[in-house]
Structure formats: C-alpha cells, structure tokens
CSV table of C-alpha atoms and ligand atoms in Angstrom, one decimal:
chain,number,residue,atom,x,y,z
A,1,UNK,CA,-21.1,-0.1,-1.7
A,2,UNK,CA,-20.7,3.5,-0.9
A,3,UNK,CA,-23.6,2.6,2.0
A,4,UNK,CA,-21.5,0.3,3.1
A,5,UNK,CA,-18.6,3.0,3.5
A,6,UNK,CA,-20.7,5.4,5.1
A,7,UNK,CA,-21.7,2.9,8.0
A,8,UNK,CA,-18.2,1.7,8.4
A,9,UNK,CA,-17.2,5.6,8.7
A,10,UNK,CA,-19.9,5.8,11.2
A,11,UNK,CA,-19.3,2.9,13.8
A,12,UNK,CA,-15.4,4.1,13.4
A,13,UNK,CA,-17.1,7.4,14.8
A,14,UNK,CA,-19.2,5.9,17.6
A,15,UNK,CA,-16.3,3.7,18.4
A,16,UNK,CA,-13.6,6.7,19.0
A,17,UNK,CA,-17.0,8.8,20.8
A,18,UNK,CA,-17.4,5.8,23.3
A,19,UNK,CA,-13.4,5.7,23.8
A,20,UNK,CA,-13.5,9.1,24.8
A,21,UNK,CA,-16.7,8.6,26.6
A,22,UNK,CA,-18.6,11.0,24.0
A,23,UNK,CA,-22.4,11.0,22.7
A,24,UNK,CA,-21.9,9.9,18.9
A,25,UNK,CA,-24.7,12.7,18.5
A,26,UNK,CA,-22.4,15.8,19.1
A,27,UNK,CA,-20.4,14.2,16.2
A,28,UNK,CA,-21.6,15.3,12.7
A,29,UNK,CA,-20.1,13.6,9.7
A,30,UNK,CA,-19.8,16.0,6.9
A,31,UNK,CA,-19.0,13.3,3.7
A,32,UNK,CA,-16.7,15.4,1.5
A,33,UNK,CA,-18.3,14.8,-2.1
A,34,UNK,CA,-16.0,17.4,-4.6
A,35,UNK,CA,-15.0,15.7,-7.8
A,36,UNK,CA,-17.6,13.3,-7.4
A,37,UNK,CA,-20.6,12.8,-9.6
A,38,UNK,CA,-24.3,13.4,-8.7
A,39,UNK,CA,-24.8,9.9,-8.5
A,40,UNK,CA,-22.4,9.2,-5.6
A,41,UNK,CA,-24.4,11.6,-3.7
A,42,UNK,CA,-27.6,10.4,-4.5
A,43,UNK,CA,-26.6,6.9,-3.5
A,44,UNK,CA,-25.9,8.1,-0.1
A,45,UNK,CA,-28.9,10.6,0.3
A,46,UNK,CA,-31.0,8.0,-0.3
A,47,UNK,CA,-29.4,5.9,2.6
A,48,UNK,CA,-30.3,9.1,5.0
A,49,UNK,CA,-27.0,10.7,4.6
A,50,UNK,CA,-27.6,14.8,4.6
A,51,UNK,CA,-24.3,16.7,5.8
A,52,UNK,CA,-21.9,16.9,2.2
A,53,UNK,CA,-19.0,18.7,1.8
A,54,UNK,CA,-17.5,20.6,-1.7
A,55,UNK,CA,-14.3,22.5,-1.9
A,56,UNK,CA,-15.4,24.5,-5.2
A,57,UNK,CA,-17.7,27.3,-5.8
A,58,UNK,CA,-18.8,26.1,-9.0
A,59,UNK,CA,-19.5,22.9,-8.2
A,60,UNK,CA,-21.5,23.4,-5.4
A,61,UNK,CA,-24.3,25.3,-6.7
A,62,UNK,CA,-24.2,22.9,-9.7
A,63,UNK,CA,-24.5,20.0,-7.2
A,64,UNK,CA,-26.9,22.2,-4.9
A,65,UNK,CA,-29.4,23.0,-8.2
A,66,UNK,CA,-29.5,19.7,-9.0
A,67,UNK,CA,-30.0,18.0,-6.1
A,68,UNK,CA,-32.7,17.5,-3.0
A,69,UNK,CA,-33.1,20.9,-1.1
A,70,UNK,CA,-32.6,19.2,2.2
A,71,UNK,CA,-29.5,18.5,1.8
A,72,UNK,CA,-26.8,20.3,3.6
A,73,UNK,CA,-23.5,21.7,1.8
A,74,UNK,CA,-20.7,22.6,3.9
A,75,UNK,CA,-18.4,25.2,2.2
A,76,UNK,CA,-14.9,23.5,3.0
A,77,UNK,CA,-12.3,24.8,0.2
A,78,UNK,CA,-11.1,28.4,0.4
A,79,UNK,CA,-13.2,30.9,-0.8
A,80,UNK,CA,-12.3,34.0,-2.2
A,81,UNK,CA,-14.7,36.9,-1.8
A,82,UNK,CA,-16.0,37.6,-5.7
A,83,UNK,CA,-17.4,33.8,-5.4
A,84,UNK,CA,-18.6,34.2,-2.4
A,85,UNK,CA,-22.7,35.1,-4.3
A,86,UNK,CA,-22.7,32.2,-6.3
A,87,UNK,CA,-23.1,29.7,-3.0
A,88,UNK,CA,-24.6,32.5,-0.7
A,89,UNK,CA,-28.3,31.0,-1.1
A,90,UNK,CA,-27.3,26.9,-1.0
A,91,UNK,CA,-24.6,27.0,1.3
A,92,UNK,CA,-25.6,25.5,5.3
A,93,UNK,CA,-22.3,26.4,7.0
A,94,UNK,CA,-18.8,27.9,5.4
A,95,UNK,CA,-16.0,26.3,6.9
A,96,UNK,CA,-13.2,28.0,5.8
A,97,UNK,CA,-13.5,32.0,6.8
A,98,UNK,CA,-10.0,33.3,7.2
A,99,UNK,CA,-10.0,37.3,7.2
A,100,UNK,CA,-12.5,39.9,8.3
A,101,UNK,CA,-12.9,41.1,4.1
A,102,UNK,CA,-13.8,37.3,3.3
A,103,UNK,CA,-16.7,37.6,6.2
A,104,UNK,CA,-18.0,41.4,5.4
A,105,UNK,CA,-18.4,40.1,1.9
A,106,UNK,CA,-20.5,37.0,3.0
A,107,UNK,CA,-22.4,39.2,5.3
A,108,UNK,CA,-23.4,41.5,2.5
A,109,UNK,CA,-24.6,38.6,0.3
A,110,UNK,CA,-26.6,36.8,3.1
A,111,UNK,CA,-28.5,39.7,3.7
A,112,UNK,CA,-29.5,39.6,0.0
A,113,UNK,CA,-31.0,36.2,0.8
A,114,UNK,CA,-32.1,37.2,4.0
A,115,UNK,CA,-30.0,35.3,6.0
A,116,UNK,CA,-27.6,34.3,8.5
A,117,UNK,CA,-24.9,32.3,7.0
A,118,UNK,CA,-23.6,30.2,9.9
A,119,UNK,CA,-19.2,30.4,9.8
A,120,UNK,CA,-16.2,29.0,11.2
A,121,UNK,CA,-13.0,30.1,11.3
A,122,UNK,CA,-10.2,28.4,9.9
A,123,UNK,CA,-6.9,27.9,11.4
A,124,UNK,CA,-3.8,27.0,10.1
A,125,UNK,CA,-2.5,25.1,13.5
A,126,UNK,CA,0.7,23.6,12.7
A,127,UNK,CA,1.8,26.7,10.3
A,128,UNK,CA,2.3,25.2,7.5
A,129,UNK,CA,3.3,27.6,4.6
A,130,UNK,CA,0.8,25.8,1.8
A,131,UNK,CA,-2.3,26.4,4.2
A,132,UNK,CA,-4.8,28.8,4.0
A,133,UNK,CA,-6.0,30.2,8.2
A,134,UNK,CA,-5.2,32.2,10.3
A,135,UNK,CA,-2.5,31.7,13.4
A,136,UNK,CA,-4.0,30.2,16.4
A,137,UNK,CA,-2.9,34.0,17.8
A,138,UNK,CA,-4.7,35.9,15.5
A,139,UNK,CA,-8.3,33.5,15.9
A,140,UNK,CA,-10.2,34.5,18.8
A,141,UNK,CA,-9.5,38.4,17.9
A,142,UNK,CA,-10.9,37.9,14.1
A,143,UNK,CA,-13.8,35.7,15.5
A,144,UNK,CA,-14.8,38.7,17.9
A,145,UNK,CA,-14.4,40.9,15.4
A,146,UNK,CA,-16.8,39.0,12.6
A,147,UNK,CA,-19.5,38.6,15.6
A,148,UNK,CA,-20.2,42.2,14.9
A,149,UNK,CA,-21.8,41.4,11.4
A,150,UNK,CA,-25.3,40.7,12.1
A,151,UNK,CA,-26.1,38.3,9.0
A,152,UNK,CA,-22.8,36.1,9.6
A,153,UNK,CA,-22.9,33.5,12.6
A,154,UNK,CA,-19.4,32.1,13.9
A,155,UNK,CA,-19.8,28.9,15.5
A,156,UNK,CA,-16.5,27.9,15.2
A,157,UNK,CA,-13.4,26.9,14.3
A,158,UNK,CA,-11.9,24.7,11.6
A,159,UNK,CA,-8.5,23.0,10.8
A,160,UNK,CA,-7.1,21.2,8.6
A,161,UNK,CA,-3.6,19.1,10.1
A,162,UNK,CA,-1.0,18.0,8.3
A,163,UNK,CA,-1.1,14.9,6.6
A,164,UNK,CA,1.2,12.3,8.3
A,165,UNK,CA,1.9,8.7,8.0
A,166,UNK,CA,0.5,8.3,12.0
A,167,UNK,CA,-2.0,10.7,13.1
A,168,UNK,CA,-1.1,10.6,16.4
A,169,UNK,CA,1.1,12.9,15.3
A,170,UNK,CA,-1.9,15.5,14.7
A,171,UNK,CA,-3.0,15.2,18.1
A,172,UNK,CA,-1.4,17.9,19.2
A,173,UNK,CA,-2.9,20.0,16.7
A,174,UNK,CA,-6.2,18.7,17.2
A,175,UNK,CA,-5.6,19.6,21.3
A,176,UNK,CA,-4.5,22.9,19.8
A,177,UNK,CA,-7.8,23.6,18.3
A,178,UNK,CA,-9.6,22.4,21.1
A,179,UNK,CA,-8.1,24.3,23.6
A,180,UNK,CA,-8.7,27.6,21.4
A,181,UNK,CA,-12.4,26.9,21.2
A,182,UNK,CA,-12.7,26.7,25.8
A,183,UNK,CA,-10.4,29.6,25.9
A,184,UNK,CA,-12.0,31.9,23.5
A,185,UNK,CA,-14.8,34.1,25.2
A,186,UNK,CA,-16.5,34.0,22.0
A,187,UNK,CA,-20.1,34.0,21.7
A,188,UNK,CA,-22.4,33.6,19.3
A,189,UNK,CA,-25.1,36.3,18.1
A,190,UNK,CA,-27.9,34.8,20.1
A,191,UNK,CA,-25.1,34.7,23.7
A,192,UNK,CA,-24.9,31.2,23.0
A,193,UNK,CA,-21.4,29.7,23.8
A,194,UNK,CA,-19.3,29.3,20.5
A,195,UNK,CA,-18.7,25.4,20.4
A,196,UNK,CA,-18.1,23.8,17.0
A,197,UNK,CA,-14.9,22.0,15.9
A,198,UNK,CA,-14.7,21.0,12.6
A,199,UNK,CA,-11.3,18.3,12.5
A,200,UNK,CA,-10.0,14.8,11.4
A,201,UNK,CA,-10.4,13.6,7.8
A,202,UNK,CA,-9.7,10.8,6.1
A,203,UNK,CA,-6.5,9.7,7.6
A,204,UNK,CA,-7.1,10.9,11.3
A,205,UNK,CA,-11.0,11.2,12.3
A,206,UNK,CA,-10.8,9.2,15.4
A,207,UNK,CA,-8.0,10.9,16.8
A,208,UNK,CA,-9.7,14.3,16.3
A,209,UNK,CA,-13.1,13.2,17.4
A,210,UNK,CA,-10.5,12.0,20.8
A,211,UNK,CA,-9.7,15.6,21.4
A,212,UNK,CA,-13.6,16.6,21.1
A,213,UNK,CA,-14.1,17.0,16.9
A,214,UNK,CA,-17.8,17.8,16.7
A,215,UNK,CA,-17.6,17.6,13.0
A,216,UNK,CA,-15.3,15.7,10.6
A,217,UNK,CA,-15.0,15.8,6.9
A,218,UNK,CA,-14.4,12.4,5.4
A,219,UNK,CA,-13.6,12.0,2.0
A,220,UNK,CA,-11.8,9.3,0.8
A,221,UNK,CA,-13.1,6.5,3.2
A,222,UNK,CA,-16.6,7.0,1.8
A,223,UNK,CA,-15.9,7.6,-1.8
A,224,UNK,CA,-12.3,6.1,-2.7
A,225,UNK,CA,-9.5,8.4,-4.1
A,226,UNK,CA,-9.9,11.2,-5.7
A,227,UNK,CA,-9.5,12.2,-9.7
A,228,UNK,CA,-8.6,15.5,-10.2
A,229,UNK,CA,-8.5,15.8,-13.7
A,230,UNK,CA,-11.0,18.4,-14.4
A,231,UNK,CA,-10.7,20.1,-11.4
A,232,UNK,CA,-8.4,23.2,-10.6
B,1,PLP,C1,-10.7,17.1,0.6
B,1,PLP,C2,-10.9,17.6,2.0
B,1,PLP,C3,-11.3,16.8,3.1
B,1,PLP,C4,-11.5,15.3,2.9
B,1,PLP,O1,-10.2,14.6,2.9
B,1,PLP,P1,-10.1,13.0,2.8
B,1,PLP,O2,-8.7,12.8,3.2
B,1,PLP,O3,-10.5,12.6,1.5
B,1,PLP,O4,-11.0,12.5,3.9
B,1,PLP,C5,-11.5,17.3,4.3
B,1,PLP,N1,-11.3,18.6,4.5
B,1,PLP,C6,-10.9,19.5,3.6
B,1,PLP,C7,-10.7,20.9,3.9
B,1,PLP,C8,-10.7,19.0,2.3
B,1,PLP,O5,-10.2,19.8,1.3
C-alpha cells in the first residue's frame, strides 16, 4: 500500500517535470519518514526507494543504526548545534543550516568522520514568524560565508512555504527561491555551480517542482497523517 503511494507520488512528479518540460531525473523525492516506524521504511526500501527524510536527531541515528547503510537520510528539522554529533556520521545531506555557528559546528564534527557533510541553506521566504531560516537577504552572504569551511559543502537552498488551502498561492515563494539560487554567485568547493532546491511537500510538490524544485520532501502522501504523540 505504501508502494502504491510512492508510485502515485512519483508519476504526480513526472507529470508536473513534463508540464514544465523538465527531466523527472533532476527531481529527487526525499519521502519524509519521522514518527514512522522501521517497518514503513522497510516496506519502501525494499520497493527501491533510498532518499528518506527525519526531522529529529534522535530518531535518525536510531532509524540509521537499524537500518540498510545505503540508505540516504536527509536532515530536514532544525538542528541545534550540541546535536549536531549524534547524526554527523549517518546523515547524506542537512537541509536545514540557518546560521554560520550551526555550520562551524557541523564542520568540526565531519572532520571527525572525515568528511564533507553536503548542506543547504534554509530560508524562511514568506517571513513567517514560527519559521526557522534566514531572510532571502541575508542567504547568499551566509552561503558564501560557510563555503569557507572546507569539510561542509553548500549545495543549496531549502524552504519550507506556508501551508495554504491552494498552493498556488506558494508559487511565489517557490519563484522566490528559485530566483535566489540563479542570482547567487555561489559556488560549491569543487567551482561547481551551486544548484539544488529543496521545495514542495505534501500539499504543493507540483507547483514547486513548476518553478524548478530539484528535491521535494513528501510526507503525508506516502505515509498518511502523522501521530505525534511521542514526539516533541
Ligand atoms: C514534515 C515535513 C515535510 C513533509 O510534510 P508533508 O506535508 O507531510 O508532506 C517536509 N519538509 C519538512 C521540513 C517537514 O518538517
């Protein structure tokens, strides 16, 4: 059944990429996994799925000890920097860097592991008070500045929009993003251009995969609604 989700999520995403006359490949869909059980994973892992997505520390390298090594865990949910060691070895990408402190400290304990921990930055588009990110002013100069840190990688940039009844109403956040990413000079360690956009969820994927999302973190279509009972 949760197959089943994960392929309608899919054509939904080839759909939108051949509206806006995209390659489905440059479209990675992260499925968003937190509260749910090992199972749930394993039920789509073993239907190919590899890109997963947890909002909480703990429950990442709990889910990340337990399950296949291939898989790969996108850091979504804000991080704060004493935390940041207990994901710094199963972590593929953090999505969810907001200041220059968060990435010295994520810096420090990828080296440990001798690694580059690949980053984006997160933007708080519409500026809404209850988000974490930065403004879309202050984004291209704190990306610059954590390209300096030779075991951190920005690739980036990451948003979260507000949740509406009609998401066309977030494309003009979406367009936001989008536009930051061209007009930012940023580039990546290696002088590669800096060119991932993680936007759209649940509620608005296809619109953000419209205005050039090249990854989206689905939660809700793949696994139903959430229970957050034992979850902070
Ligand atoms: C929970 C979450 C998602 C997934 O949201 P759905 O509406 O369930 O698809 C995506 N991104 C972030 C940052 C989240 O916290």
């Amino acid at each position: 059944m949760l197959k089943d989700n994960l392929r309608k999520v899919e054509e939904t995403i080839a759909e939108s990429c051949r509206k806006a006359g995209r390659d489905p490949k440059e479209v990675t869909l992260v499925a968003v996994s937190k509260t749910k059980p090992m199972e749930a994973i394993r039920e789509l892992y073993d239907a190919g799925h590899r890109d997963f997505g947890e909002n909480y520390v703990q429950e990442l390298r709990e889910k990340a000890e337990a399950l296949p090594e291939d898989i790969r865990w996108h850091m979504i949910g804000h991080l704060q920097r004493n935390k940041v060691k207990y994901i710094a070895g199963y972590v593929y990408m953090i999505h969810s860097v907001d200041s220059l402190a968060l990435a010295e400290t994520i810096n420090k304990e990828a080296a440990k592991h001798g690694r580059v921990i690949p980053i984006l930055i997160e933007v708080n588009v519409a500026g809404e008070d209850t988000k974490f990110g930065v403004s879309p002013d202050e984004a291209a100069d704190l990306a610059e500045k954590i390209r300096q840190l030779p075991n951190v990688s920005v690739q980036g940039f990451m948003t979260s929009a507000p949740l509406v009844d009609d998401p066309e109403e977030d494309r003009v956040y979406f367009r936001k993003l989008a536009h930051l990413s061209v007009d930012s000079s940023l580039k990546n360690n290696d002088n590669s251009k800096v060119s991932v956009l993680s936007m759209g969820m649940s509620n608005d994927y296809p619109v953000a995969i419209e205005e050039g999302a090249t990854i989206v973190r689905v939660g809700t279509s793949i696994f139903g609604h959430r229970d957050y009972t034992n979850h902070g």
